[in-house]
Amino acid sequence: MALPYHLLKVCGSTVFAAQGSDIHSFSSALEYISTWKYPVHIADEANVPSTEAQDSPAPEGPPAKRRKMDGGKESASNGQPKSKKAAQYIVPANERPFVQGLYATTDGCHLVAITGSDKTIWVFEHDGRGNLKLLSQRAMPKRPCSLTLTPDNHTILSADKFGDVYALPLLQSTTTTTPPTSDPIVVAPLPKSRSATPSTPAAPSTPTPLLLKPQGNELTVHTKRNLKALENQKISMDRNSKAQQDQLNGAAHDVVVFEHTLLLGHVSMLTAICIGTTSGSREYIITADRDEHIRVSRGMPQAHVIEGFCLGHEDFVSRLCVAPGGKARILISGGGDDDLFVWDWARGQLLGKAGVLEHVRRAVVAVEGEASTTKVAVSRVFGCRWEGATGVFVVVERVPALFRYELLEDNTLCHRETIPLPGNVLDVEMIEASGVAPPRLLVAVDPGASAEGLSSSSSLILLDKEEAGWRQSNVENLPAGADVNISTKELQKILYSTETLRKSSDFD
Amino acid sequence: MGGDKIKKDKRQKREDYRAAMRSQEGISELPRKKFYRQRAHANPFSDHQLIYPPHPDQMDWSSLYPDYVVDDEPQDQHTPAPETPSDQQDLAPLRPKRISKDVEVADIGCGFGGLLIALGPTMPETLILGLEIRVSVTQFVEDRIKALRAQDQDTKLYRNVGVLRANTMKFLPNFFRKGQLAKVFICFPDPHFKTRKHKQRIVSTTLNAEYAYVLRPGGVVYTITDVPDLHEWMVQHLDAHPSFERVSEAEQEADPCVAIMRTETEEGKKVERHKGQKYVALFKRLEDPAW
């Protein structure tokens, strides 16, 4: 089945668009340039991504790839990856490593991508003409949900599903094999408390013998169950120490060896991260989580200091957007609430709200004739200069329309218009036109989810503002995407994951 | 079958007992622990049915500390800054009744409330809050405080202690503003022996940033445990955090709270009975570095 384009990133005069696990590049006139294919497809079209990726050639640096697998320990100790078959069982079919995030450095020289189930961050060199060269692939301890680049373009900040934020150098130094332990910005010199598996030390350090210590003794253990646990622990410690001995004897072992520093963490899944800059050019790390928090921490090297919180959301937060164009003190956040929130993030103060649900209901009425929508999940908040003002474009999951807001001078966020589209909107970007021509919008839609259109409409749509309204034109001549064996249900699950952040449990 | 029946009866008994405890006003009989027992572990990562304010300003403390409620009309004092747009928007929804003081001492994982009850009379001018994730245990402490308050009509003791059901690992900043607390107690926390459960420990490098946030500079984190490795763990992680500095042994032993923490907590007593060891470590919140 043909996959829709689901992620867009404009980088200078190049447009990158992700389709499944592949990244295509286009010129600003939307002429196709090239495609980067996820390496596993080269190795074996039919094979689901597996440890195979480890062997895929990376132009530079050692393969730092590591996949969490149940058999990981054994395969690590005997230096052999598990068989393809085993990998197929372990990686569920719907866990294809779709590209889940696309980011570009401000100078446009590098593109950074996140792929989902293999938890990998990919860094590409961009030649400015749409050609990508893979520089590194780094598999993180936990799945990255969102990342951002520091303004100096040197560091990637990756926020993961486990609630932690790691700092990684954009470009790996040539001596990647030795984990740097004397880094001055290391705030967590310990193997982190929340590093789940012994084989993935979270802070840049080698696997420590600390794990071999007994955790309790007979005096401290009160219950039968605890005693049993203690006993089991001792057994597994014996086994671990043996395994570690093997590791020391054997040479190669695929732990996470690249430099990555734990900066901060929430006890909740992180959903968004961005950097805010105050007038004093101080940087702050703004992180949002599933438990309604937006946290403002100092930038490196003082990321352990929490400056404040922007509290007020009553459902998950999924998107953050620092307002562009001289309004860097303003943060717009969206998620599972009915409204977008406007903050003075440095003071943790709520400035205002702007309704989303009401406009979604109106849009749904226009399409379906009745408003059945009772809740929304904001999946994109994209800010840019628009017609001399600050424009904010909002995408709501499973809604075939794009919502345009404007941030006024007094920081009120105002809904301006709803642009109906032939399919559910997945992403939006603005393409600056050369000369005096007005900018255009590029929208990625899911044509499969539209009411009437079969595959008549393209997955990429250009929007041009004209006096009479918006002119929509399909982007033609898209490269033939790989025919991927994925069911509609699985695809939907991957494309529409924001709503799953909502809490539904009703137990104590 | 048979066992099931007995279990049901037991549950029924517990429910009846607890309902009776709650329905009677001014009851001065202390609750009995056996009707409030609950498994000692709770998963801090799951979405419990928790009640918490979206913002500390929206927290209603009046029901916890009714003796401190102030009767005034604060509605206009706190309205958001004038530049706030249209008044149709309800940015600061209902403002709860104000109380004359802020909570300054928090007992994280207060369990059956031994420390709270002992601390209350020793610092009568300070509001103390216990936070506990287990429902029945929280109810026990609620009933216990209610009964104690009823017993001490004349001395007016225990008016300054309260308890809340909360998951502090997630929602501490929903209850307390920056620098609000002077003392945070972490007494006999769940040791989480298994390596893969270490992420659930209440002290970790990343979580310590939140303790630093709610504590004012000079404030103190008190830790005590009977598990040597957990002690080491907590010391290591708090030491590693630049916002904290360990309090010297001499200063530690001079602190009256330390003695109370050793002897008055439920777990402390239990360890005493088992002749186990107790490990104490105190950490002072430092000023944030220049920025």
Short mmCIF file of C-alpha atoms in Angstrom, two decimals, chain A residues 131-475:
data_model
loop_
_atom_site.label_atom_id
_atom_site.label_comp_id
_atom_site.label_asym_id
_atom_site.label_seq_id
_atom_site.Cartn_x
_atom_site.Cartn_y
_atom_site.Cartn_z
CA ASN A 131 21.40 15.54 -1.38
CA LEU A 132 21.89 13.80 1.92
CA LYS A 133 24.92 12.00 3.21
CA LEU A 134 24.51 9.92 6.33
CA LEU A 135 27.01 10.94 8.97
CA SER A 136 25.89 8.99 11.98
CA GLN A 137 23.19 6.82 13.41
CA ARG A 138 22.85 6.62 17.14
CA ALA A 139 20.42 4.32 18.91
CA MET A 140 19.26 5.91 22.13
CA PRO A 141 18.53 4.04 25.37
CA LYS A 142 14.84 4.94 25.03
CA ARG A 143 12.72 6.05 22.11
CA PRO A 144 13.22 9.76 21.36
CA CYS A 145 9.89 11.56 21.09
CA SER A 146 11.10 14.97 20.10
CA LEU A 147 14.36 16.74 19.70
CA THR A 148 15.72 20.18 19.19
CA LEU A 149 19.05 21.70 18.27
CA THR A 150 20.84 24.32 20.32
CA PRO A 151 21.09 27.71 18.57
CA ASP A 152 24.81 27.20 17.99
CA ASN A 153 23.93 24.04 16.01
CA HIS A 154 26.46 21.99 17.98
CA THR A 155 24.22 19.93 20.18
CA ILE A 156 21.13 17.79 19.78
CA LEU A 157 18.77 17.70 22.74
CA SER A 158 16.71 14.54 22.63
CA ALA A 159 13.61 14.10 24.78
CA ASP A 160 12.53 10.50 25.19
CA LYS A 161 9.57 8.38 26.04
CA PHE A 162 11.01 7.69 29.45
CA GLY A 163 11.03 11.33 30.39
CA ASP A 164 14.73 12.04 30.03
CA VAL A 165 16.55 14.66 28.00
CA TYR A 166 19.97 13.81 26.63
CA ALA A 167 22.50 16.08 25.00
CA LEU A 168 24.42 14.66 22.04
CA PRO A 169 26.98 16.43 19.91
CA LEU A 170 25.57 16.92 16.43
CA LEU A 171 28.79 15.73 14.91
CA GLN A 172 30.60 12.92 16.59
CA SER A 173 34.23 13.43 17.27
CA THR A 174 36.53 11.06 15.45
CA THR A 175 37.36 9.20 18.65
CA THR A 176 33.90 7.83 19.14
CA THR A 177 35.05 4.52 20.43
CA THR A 178 36.09 5.88 23.79
CA PRO A 179 33.24 7.22 25.81
CA PRO A 180 34.30 10.60 27.12
CA THR A 181 34.10 10.52 30.87
CA SER A 182 35.69 13.83 31.68
CA ASP A 183 33.17 15.98 29.90
CA PRO A 184 32.68 19.26 31.75
CA ILE A 185 28.97 19.38 31.09
CA VAL A 186 28.25 16.04 32.63
CA VAL A 187 25.67 16.67 35.32
CA ALA A 188 25.04 13.04 36.03
CA PRO A 189 28.29 11.32 36.73
CA LEU A 190 26.43 8.27 37.96
CA PRO A 191 24.87 5.58 35.94
CA LYS A 192 21.48 7.04 36.01
CA SER A 193 18.91 5.76 38.40
CA ARG A 194 16.39 5.31 35.67
CA SER A 195 18.55 3.43 33.25
CA ALA A 196 16.52 0.35 32.82
CA THR A 197 18.81 -2.25 31.43
CA PRO A 198 22.25 -2.94 32.76
CA SER A 199 23.70 -2.96 29.28
CA THR A 200 22.72 0.61 28.54
CA PRO A 201 24.51 2.93 30.90
CA ALA A 202 22.64 6.18 30.61
CA ALA A 203 25.38 8.57 31.44
CA PRO A 204 28.54 8.36 29.39
CA SER A 205 30.26 5.72 31.39
CA THR A 206 31.22 2.16 30.95
CA PRO A 207 29.10 -0.60 32.46
CA THR A 208 29.92 -0.36 36.10
CA PRO A 209 30.47 -3.05 38.64
CA LEU A 210 28.03 -1.11 40.79
CA LEU A 211 25.27 -3.29 39.43
CA LEU A 212 26.84 -6.28 41.02
CA LYS A 213 26.31 -5.07 44.53
CA PRO A 214 23.66 -6.83 46.55
CA GLN A 215 20.71 -4.56 47.05
CA GLY A 216 19.48 -5.81 50.37
CA ASN A 217 20.37 -8.12 53.15
CA GLU A 218 18.46 -10.51 55.38
CA LEU A 219 18.15 -7.84 58.04
CA THR A 220 16.40 -5.37 55.78
CA VAL A 221 14.11 -7.73 54.03
CA HIS A 222 10.83 -8.20 55.81
CA THR A 223 8.55 -10.30 53.69
CA LYS A 224 8.76 -13.73 52.18
CA ARG A 225 8.33 -12.25 48.74
CA ASN A 226 11.17 -9.84 49.28
CA LEU A 227 13.39 -12.65 50.47
CA LYS A 228 12.58 -14.55 47.33
CA ALA A 229 13.39 -11.51 45.23
CA LEU A 230 16.67 -11.13 47.03
CA GLU A 231 17.51 -14.74 46.33
CA ASN A 232 16.69 -14.34 42.65
CA GLN A 233 18.73 -11.22 42.55
CA LYS A 234 21.75 -13.01 43.88
CA ILE A 235 21.36 -15.68 41.23
CA SER A 236 21.06 -13.14 38.44
CA MET A 237 24.01 -11.22 39.85
CA ASP A 238 26.12 -14.32 39.60
CA ARG A 239 25.01 -14.74 36.02
CA ASN A 240 25.66 -11.09 35.23
CA SER A 241 29.12 -11.14 36.65
CA LYS A 242 29.89 -14.15 34.50
CA ALA A 243 28.53 -12.38 31.46
CA GLN A 244 30.55 -9.33 32.26
CA GLN A 245 33.64 -11.45 32.61
CA ASP A 246 32.91 -12.78 29.14
CA GLN A 247 32.57 -9.26 27.86
CA LEU A 248 35.92 -8.30 29.24
CA ASN A 249 37.45 -11.29 27.55
CA GLY A 250 35.61 -10.90 24.29
CA ALA A 251 36.35 -7.74 22.35
CA ALA A 252 33.40 -6.03 20.72
CA HIS A 253 30.30 -5.35 22.70
CA ASP A 254 27.55 -3.16 21.45
CA VAL A 255 26.71 -0.90 24.36
CA VAL A 256 25.80 2.69 23.72
CA VAL A 257 29.27 4.06 23.33
CA PHE A 258 28.69 7.46 21.83
CA GLU A 259 28.73 10.55 23.97
CA HIS A 260 25.35 11.36 25.45
CA THR A 261 24.77 13.30 28.62
CA LEU A 262 21.68 13.20 30.76
CA LEU A 263 20.50 16.76 31.30
CA LEU A 264 17.17 16.48 33.04
CA GLY A 265 14.18 14.21 33.40
CA HIS A 266 10.47 14.07 34.10
CA VAL A 267 8.71 11.03 35.56
CA SER A 268 6.44 11.07 32.55
CA MET A 269 6.64 10.58 28.83
CA LEU A 270 8.08 13.66 27.17
CA THR A 271 6.21 14.90 24.15
CA ALA A 272 7.97 18.06 23.06
CA ILE A 273 11.15 19.99 23.63
CA CYS A 274 12.24 23.41 22.44
CA ILE A 275 14.70 26.08 23.35
CA GLY A 276 13.68 29.51 24.52
CA THR A 277 16.02 32.46 24.49
CA THR A 278 15.62 35.54 26.64
CA SER A 279 16.78 39.01 25.72
CA GLY A 280 19.96 38.43 27.69
CA SER A 281 20.64 35.67 25.16
CA ARG A 282 20.35 33.05 27.87
CA GLU A 283 19.04 29.74 26.71
CA TYR A 284 16.38 27.70 28.44
CA ILE A 285 15.20 24.19 27.75
CA ILE A 286 11.42 23.92 27.63
CA THR A 287 10.00 20.43 27.93
CA ALA A 288 6.43 19.19 27.86
CA ASP A 289 5.06 15.91 29.12
CA ARG A 290 2.02 13.72 29.06
CA ASP A 291 1.12 14.75 32.61
CA GLU A 292 0.18 18.31 31.64
CA HIS A 293 3.48 19.88 32.64
CA ILE A 294 5.60 22.35 30.74
CA ARG A 295 8.93 22.74 32.48
CA VAL A 296 11.44 25.51 31.96
CA SER A 297 15.00 24.55 32.86
CA ARG A 298 18.19 26.50 32.39
CA GLY A 299 20.23 25.69 29.35
CA MET A 300 23.50 23.86 29.51
CA PRO A 301 25.56 23.63 31.62
CA GLN A 302 22.97 24.38 34.31
CA ALA A 303 20.16 22.22 33.02
CA HIS A 304 19.68 20.78 36.50
CA VAL A 305 18.14 24.05 37.67
CA ILE A 306 14.40 24.26 37.10
CA GLU A 307 13.47 27.88 36.58
CA GLY A 308 9.76 27.29 36.58
CA PHE A 309 6.74 25.55 35.18
CA CYS A 310 3.97 26.70 32.88
CA LEU A 311 1.05 24.99 34.58
CA GLY A 312 -2.56 25.11 33.54
CA HIS A 313 -3.12 22.38 30.98
CA GLU A 314 -5.62 19.83 32.13
CA ASP A 315 -4.79 17.19 29.57
CA PHE A 316 -1.61 16.08 27.88
CA VAL A 317 0.62 18.61 26.16
CA SER A 318 1.81 17.42 22.76
CA ARG A 319 3.24 20.46 21.01
CA LEU A 320 5.28 23.51 21.92
CA CYS A 321 6.07 26.46 19.72
CA VAL A 322 8.12 29.50 20.65
CA ALA A 323 6.64 32.40 18.73
CA PRO A 324 8.81 33.61 15.86
CA GLY A 325 9.76 37.12 14.94
CA GLY A 326 10.77 39.05 18.03
CA LYS A 327 8.22 37.36 20.22
CA ALA A 328 10.61 34.83 21.65
CA ARG A 329 9.17 35.25 25.14
CA ILE A 330 5.87 33.84 24.01
CA LEU A 331 5.23 30.13 24.00
CA ILE A 332 2.21 28.49 22.43
CA SER A 333 1.29 25.02 23.59
CA GLY A 334 -1.33 22.57 22.47
CA GLY A 335 -2.40 19.06 23.32
CA GLY A 336 -5.49 17.27 24.51
CA ASP A 337 -7.18 20.37 25.89
CA ASP A 338 -9.90 22.24 23.99
CA ASP A 339 -7.68 25.31 23.71
CA LEU A 340 -4.24 26.42 22.75
CA PHE A 341 -2.40 28.09 25.63
CA VAL A 342 -0.30 31.23 25.29
CA TRP A 343 2.43 31.69 27.88
CA ASP A 344 5.07 34.10 28.99
CA TRP A 345 7.29 31.09 29.49
CA ALA A 346 10.08 32.88 31.33
CA ARG A 347 7.65 33.95 34.05
CA GLY A 348 5.53 30.83 33.92
CA GLN A 349 2.50 32.99 33.35
CA LEU A 350 -0.54 32.08 31.32
CA LEU A 351 -1.40 35.00 29.04
CA GLY A 352 -4.38 33.62 27.23
CA LYS A 353 -6.06 30.78 25.47
CA ALA A 354 -7.42 30.27 21.99
CA GLY A 355 -10.13 27.75 21.25
CA VAL A 356 -9.44 24.79 19.00
CA LEU A 357 -12.36 22.48 19.61
CA GLU A 358 -14.97 25.05 18.55
CA HIS A 359 -13.26 25.53 15.19
CA VAL A 360 -12.75 21.82 14.70
CA ARG A 361 -16.46 21.29 15.33
CA ARG A 362 -17.31 23.90 12.74
CA ALA A 363 -14.96 22.29 10.25
CA VAL A 364 -16.43 18.87 10.91
CA VAL A 365 -19.96 20.18 10.50
CA ALA A 366 -18.97 21.57 7.12
CA VAL A 367 -17.78 18.14 6.01
CA GLU A 368 -20.07 15.71 7.74
CA GLY A 369 -23.11 17.83 8.47
CA GLU A 370 -23.00 17.22 12.20
CA ALA A 371 -20.52 17.89 14.93
CA SER A 372 -19.62 14.71 16.70
CA THR A 373 -16.23 15.88 17.87
CA THR A 374 -15.92 16.35 21.59
CA LYS A 375 -12.19 16.37 22.04
CA VAL A 376 -9.15 17.32 20.04
CA ALA A 377 -5.52 16.28 19.92
CA VAL A 378 -3.27 19.00 18.55
CA SER A 379 -0.56 17.37 16.49
CA ARG A 380 1.27 20.40 15.04
CA VAL A 381 1.75 24.01 16.05
CA PHE A 382 3.80 25.80 13.46
CA GLY A 383 4.70 29.45 13.81
CA CYS A 384 6.06 31.68 11.07
CA ARG A 385 5.95 35.23 9.77
CA TRP A 386 2.77 35.51 7.79
CA GLU A 387 1.52 38.57 5.93
CA GLY A 388 3.53 40.89 8.11
CA ALA A 389 2.30 39.35 11.33
CA THR A 390 2.95 36.28 13.42
CA GLY A 391 1.08 33.37 11.94
CA VAL A 392 0.43 30.15 13.79
CA PHE A 393 -0.76 27.14 11.84
CA VAL A 394 -2.35 24.33 13.78
CA VAL A 395 -2.98 20.73 12.77
CA VAL A 396 -5.44 18.65 14.72
CA GLU A 397 -5.27 14.90 14.50
CA ARG A 398 -7.80 13.27 12.15
CA VAL A 399 -9.23 16.59 11.01
CA PRO A 400 -9.21 17.41 7.26
CA ALA A 401 -8.47 21.09 7.72
CA LEU A 402 -5.70 23.46 8.63
CA PHE A 403 -6.31 26.17 11.21
CA ARG A 404 -4.66 29.54 10.94
CA TYR A 405 -4.25 31.71 14.00
CA GLU A 406 -2.55 35.02 14.43
CA LEU A 407 -0.59 36.18 17.44
CA LEU A 408 -1.52 39.84 17.85
CA GLU A 409 0.69 42.60 19.20
CA ASP A 410 -0.88 42.27 22.65
CA ASN A 411 -0.12 38.52 22.56
CA THR A 412 -3.71 37.47 22.03
CA LEU A 413 -3.94 34.40 19.86
CA CYS A 414 -6.77 34.82 17.42
CA HIS A 415 -8.31 32.27 15.07
CA ARG A 416 -8.26 33.71 11.55
CA GLU A 417 -9.46 31.01 9.23
CA THR A 418 -10.02 27.33 8.69
CA ILE A 419 -8.67 25.93 5.45
CA PRO A 420 -10.51 22.74 4.44
CA LEU A 421 -8.40 20.04 2.81
CA PRO A 422 -9.21 16.79 1.00
CA GLY A 423 -7.67 14.56 3.67
CA ASN A 424 -6.54 14.55 7.26
CA VAL A 425 -3.65 16.94 7.65
CA LEU A 426 -0.40 15.38 8.83
CA ASP A 427 2.06 18.23 8.62
CA VAL A 428 2.49 21.75 7.34
CA GLU A 429 5.47 23.87 6.33
CA MET A 430 5.96 27.25 4.73
CA ILE A 431 8.02 27.70 1.58
CA GLU A 432 9.55 31.14 1.22
CA ALA A 433 9.29 32.24 -2.35
CA SER A 434 12.09 34.08 -4.02
CA GLY A 435 11.60 37.78 -4.71
CA VAL A 436 8.33 39.45 -3.98
CA ALA A 437 6.09 36.45 -4.43
CA PRO A 438 4.12 35.58 -1.31
CA PRO A 439 5.12 32.48 0.62
CA ARG A 440 3.26 29.25 -0.05
CA LEU A 441 2.15 26.54 2.30
CA LEU A 442 2.99 22.92 1.78
CA VAL A 443 0.65 20.48 3.45
CA ALA A 444 1.00 16.74 3.86
CA VAL A 445 -2.35 15.00 3.94
CA ASP A 446 -3.50 11.45 4.32
CA PRO A 447 -5.59 10.96 1.17
CA GLY A 448 -6.70 7.53 2.26
CA ALA A 449 -8.68 9.02 5.09
CA SER A 450 -10.75 11.44 3.07
CA ALA A 451 -14.43 10.84 2.58
CA GLU A 452 -14.73 10.58 -1.18
CA GLY A 453 -11.27 10.77 -2.69
CA LEU A 454 -9.74 7.42 -3.39
CA SER A 455 -6.21 8.00 -4.52
CA SER A 456 -7.22 10.89 -6.69
CA SER A 457 -5.58 13.50 -4.54
CA SER A 458 -1.91 13.68 -3.87
CA SER A 459 -0.41 13.37 -0.45
CA LEU A 460 1.38 16.68 -0.88
CA ILE A 461 -0.67 19.78 -1.50
CA LEU A 462 0.50 23.30 -2.17
CA LEU A 463 -1.58 26.17 -0.91
CA ASP A 464 -1.32 29.59 -2.52
CA LYS A 465 -3.11 32.51 -1.00
CA GLU A 466 -5.04 34.39 -3.63
CA GLU A 467 -7.57 37.12 -3.40
CA ALA A 468 -10.45 34.74 -3.86
CA GLY A 469 -9.12 32.35 -1.30
CA TRP A 470 -6.72 29.47 -1.20
CA ARG A 471 -5.73 27.76 -4.40
CA GLN A 472 -4.90 24.14 -3.82
CA SER A 473 -2.68 22.28 -6.20
CA ASN A 474 -1.52 18.72 -5.94
CA VAL A 475 2.17 18.15 -6.12
#
